[in-house]
Amino acid sequence: MIDLGCGDGRHLVEIANSFERITGVDFAPELIALAQRKLNAISSRTHLEFHAADIVEFNTTEQFDLILLSGLTPCLDDDQLERLLEKTAKLAHPQSRLLIRTSISLDKRIDLINYFSKELGTLYTAYYRTKSEIIEDARHAGWTLCEAALLYQHRPDTAIWWFEFTRTFNDS
């Protein structure tokens, strides 16, 4: 399995012993180092491989059974998300699954560009797409929705959703 945007490995720690091989990719070398330490401490039978890289630019010829994108799609503009989803399709074989955990807008798309957050005390940019946008973007990249579920609602206009997709291949 591959976790694109693995951060400090918090999701990988929970599932590491279910896989023979795990690849984690994150842009922050210090987070990769944390993930490596966490996973080395809990798993001796799983082959672990980590890369400090931009997930949109990361390349490998390897294909994975499971591809995880958790919490990062709002950080990507439309071009970056399109490129990432196309990349996930190349990382997949016919039985692969793509799992996306993301914040979405409940009504209409919300783009916050250089928005000041009182909570964070800083400017940030986020693209809160709708459920249908996430599904359509994945479909356009060759994925078919299997399941979608609301995990929790944390704001009046946004919520965290879980999407599971299978790979779509044309027979022609």
CSV table of C-alpha atoms in Angstrom, one decimal:
chain,number,residue,atom,x,y,z
A,1,MET,CA,0.0,0.0,0.0
A,2,ILE,CA,1.0,3.6,-0.5
A,3,ASP,CA,0.1,6.6,1.7
A,4,LEU,CA,0.5,9.8,-0.3
A,5,GLY,CA,0.8,12.6,2.2
A,6,CYS,CA,1.6,10.2,5.1
A,7,GLY,CA,2.8,12.9,7.5
A,8,ASP,CA,4.0,11.4,10.7
A,9,GLY,CA,2.5,8.0,9.9
A,10,ARG,CA,-0.5,8.3,12.2
A,11,HIS,CA,-2.7,6.2,9.8
A,12,LEU,CA,0.1,3.8,8.9
A,13,VAL,CA,0.6,2.9,12.5
A,14,GLU,CA,-3.0,1.7,12.7
A,15,ILE,CA,-2.8,-0.6,9.6
A,16,ALA,CA,0.9,-1.5,9.3
A,17,ASN,CA,0.6,-5.1,10.4
A,18,SER,CA,-2.1,-5.7,7.8
A,19,PHE,CA,0.4,-5.2,4.9
A,20,GLU,CA,3.6,-6.9,3.8
A,21,ARG,CA,4.9,-3.7,2.2
A,22,ILE,CA,4.1,0.0,2.9
A,23,THR,CA,5.3,3.1,1.1
A,24,GLY,CA,4.9,6.5,2.6
A,25,VAL,CA,5.4,9.8,0.8
A,26,ASP,CA,5.4,13.3,2.3
A,27,PHE,CA,7.0,16.6,1.4
A,28,ALA,CA,8.4,17.1,5.0
A,29,PRO,CA,11.5,15.2,5.8
A,30,GLU,CA,11.0,15.7,9.5
A,31,LEU,CA,7.5,14.1,9.3
A,32,ILE,CA,9.0,11.2,7.3
A,33,ALA,CA,11.6,10.6,10.0
A,34,LEU,CA,8.8,10.5,12.6
A,35,ALA,CA,6.8,8.1,10.5
A,36,GLN,CA,9.8,5.8,10.1
A,37,ARG,CA,10.5,5.8,13.9
A,38,LYS,CA,6.8,5.1,14.7
A,39,LEU,CA,6.5,2.2,12.2
A,40,ASN,CA,9.9,0.7,13.0
A,41,ALA,CA,8.8,0.5,16.6
A,42,ILE,CA,5.6,-1.4,16.0
A,43,SER,CA,6.3,-3.5,12.8
A,44,SER,CA,9.2,-5.9,12.1
A,45,ARG,CA,7.6,-8.0,9.4
A,46,THR,CA,6.4,-5.2,7.2
A,47,HIS,CA,8.8,-3.8,4.6
A,48,LEU,CA,8.7,0.0,5.0
A,49,GLU,CA,9.8,2.5,2.4
A,50,PHE,CA,9.6,6.3,2.8
A,51,HIS,CA,10.2,9.1,0.4
A,52,ALA,CA,10.5,12.8,1.2
A,53,ALA,CA,8.9,14.2,-2.0
A,54,ASP,CA,6.1,16.3,-3.4
A,55,ILE,CA,3.2,13.8,-3.8
A,56,VAL,CA,2.2,15.4,-7.1
A,57,GLU,CA,5.8,15.0,-8.5
A,58,PHE,CA,6.6,11.6,-6.9
A,59,ASN,CA,7.3,8.9,-9.4
A,60,THR,CA,7.7,5.1,-9.1
A,61,THR,CA,6.9,2.2,-11.5
A,62,GLU,CA,5.5,0.2,-8.6
A,63,GLN,CA,1.8,-0.5,-8.5
A,64,PHE,CA,-0.1,-0.8,-5.2
A,65,ASP,CA,-3.2,-2.6,-3.9
A,66,LEU,CA,-4.3,0.3,-1.8
A,67,ILE,CA,-3.7,4.0,-2.3
A,68,LEU,CA,-4.5,6.4,0.6
A,69,LEU,CA,-5.0,10.1,0.4
A,70,SER,CA,-6.0,11.5,3.8
A,71,GLY,CA,-6.7,15.1,4.5
A,72,LEU,CA,-4.7,16.6,1.8
A,73,THR,CA,-7.0,17.3,-1.1
A,74,PRO,CA,-8.2,20.7,0.2
A,75,CYS,CA,-4.5,21.7,0.1
A,76,LEU,CA,-4.3,21.1,-3.7
A,77,ASP,CA,-5.6,23.4,-6.4
A,78,ASP,CA,-7.6,21.9,-9.3
A,79,ASP,CA,-4.5,21.3,-11.5
A,80,GLN,CA,-2.6,19.6,-8.6
A,81,LEU,CA,-5.5,17.4,-7.7
A,82,GLU,CA,-6.1,16.4,-11.3
A,83,ARG,CA,-2.4,15.5,-11.7
A,84,LEU,CA,-2.4,13.6,-8.4
A,85,LEU,CA,-5.5,11.6,-9.3
A,86,GLU,CA,-4.0,10.7,-12.7
A,87,LYS,CA,-0.9,9.6,-10.8
A,88,THR,CA,-2.9,7.4,-8.5
A,89,ALA,CA,-4.4,5.7,-11.6
A,90,LYS,CA,-0.8,4.9,-12.8
A,91,LEU,CA,0.0,3.5,-9.3
A,92,ALA,CA,-2.9,1.1,-9.5
A,93,HIS,CA,-3.5,-2.3,-11.0
A,94,PRO,CA,-7.0,-3.6,-11.9
A,95,GLN,CA,-7.9,-4.7,-8.4
A,96,SER,CA,-6.6,-1.6,-6.6
A,97,ARG,CA,-8.5,0.6,-4.3
A,98,LEU,CA,-8.2,4.4,-3.8
A,99,LEU,CA,-9.2,5.7,-0.3
A,100,ILE,CA,-9.8,9.4,0.1
A,101,ARG,CA,-10.5,11.0,3.5
A,102,THR,CA,-11.2,14.7,3.0
A,103,SER,CA,-13.0,17.8,4.1
A,104,ILE,CA,-15.8,18.8,1.7
A,105,SER,CA,-18.2,21.6,1.4
A,106,LEU,CA,-21.8,20.6,2.2
A,107,ASP,CA,-23.5,23.1,-0.2
A,108,LYS,CA,-21.3,24.7,-2.8
A,109,ARG,CA,-17.5,24.8,-3.3
A,110,ILE,CA,-15.6,27.0,-1.0
A,111,ASP,CA,-12.2,28.4,-2.1
A,112,LEU,CA,-10.3,30.2,0.7
A,113,ILE,CA,-7.2,31.8,-0.8
A,114,ASN,CA,-4.9,33.6,1.6
A,115,TYR,CA,-7.7,33.5,4.2
A,116,PHE,CA,-6.8,34.6,7.7
A,117,SER,CA,-7.8,32.0,10.3
A,118,LYS,CA,-8.3,33.2,13.8
A,119,GLU,CA,-7.9,29.6,15.0
A,120,LEU,CA,-4.6,29.1,13.2
A,121,GLY,CA,-3.4,32.7,13.7
A,122,THR,CA,-2.2,32.8,10.1
A,123,LEU,CA,-3.2,32.9,6.4
A,124,TYR,CA,-4.0,29.7,4.7
A,125,THR,CA,-5.4,28.4,1.4
A,126,ALA,CA,-7.9,25.6,1.0
A,127,TYR,CA,-10.3,24.3,-1.6
A,128,TYR,CA,-13.3,22.6,-0.1
A,129,ARG,CA,-14.9,20.8,-3.0
A,130,THR,CA,-18.3,19.2,-2.9
A,131,LYS,CA,-19.0,15.5,-2.7
A,132,SER,CA,-20.0,15.4,-6.4
A,133,GLU,CA,-16.8,17.2,-7.4
A,134,ILE,CA,-14.6,14.7,-5.6
A,135,ILE,CA,-16.5,11.8,-7.2
A,136,GLU,CA,-16.3,13.4,-10.7
A,137,ASP,CA,-12.6,14.3,-10.4
A,138,ALA,CA,-11.8,10.7,-9.4
A,139,ARG,CA,-14.1,9.3,-12.2
A,140,HIS,CA,-12.3,11.5,-14.7
A,141,ALA,CA,-9.0,10.0,-13.6
A,142,GLY,CA,-10.3,6.4,-14.1
A,143,TRP,CA,-11.8,5.6,-10.7
A,144,THR,CA,-15.3,4.3,-9.9
A,145,LEU,CA,-17.0,5.1,-6.6
A,146,CYS,CA,-17.7,2.1,-4.4
A,147,GLU,CA,-18.7,3.8,-1.2
A,148,ALA,CA,-18.9,7.2,0.3
A,149,ALA,CA,-19.7,8.0,3.9
A,150,LEU,CA,-19.9,11.0,6.2
A,151,LEU,CA,-17.4,10.6,9.1
A,152,TYR,CA,-18.2,13.8,11.0
A,153,GLN,CA,-19.3,17.3,10.6
A,154,HIS,CA,-17.0,19.8,12.2
A,155,ARG,CA,-18.3,23.1,10.8
A,156,PRO,CA,-21.7,24.3,9.6
A,157,ASP,CA,-20.6,24.3,6.0
A,158,THR,CA,-18.0,21.5,5.8
A,159,ALA,CA,-17.6,17.9,6.9
A,160,ILE,CA,-15.1,15.1,6.8
A,161,TRP,CA,-16.0,12.4,4.2
A,162,TRP,CA,-14.6,9.0,3.3
A,163,PHE,CA,-14.6,7.8,-0.3
A,164,GLU,CA,-13.6,4.4,-1.6
A,165,PHE,CA,-12.9,3.9,-5.3
A,166,THR,CA,-12.0,1.0,-7.6
A,167,ARG,CA,-10.0,1.2,-10.7
A,168,THR,CA,-11.9,1.6,-14.0
A,169,PHE,CA,-10.3,0.1,-17.1
A,170,ASN,CA,-11.7,0.5,-20.6
A,171,ASP,CA,-12.1,-2.8,-22.4
A,172,SER,CA,-11.5,-1.2,-25.8
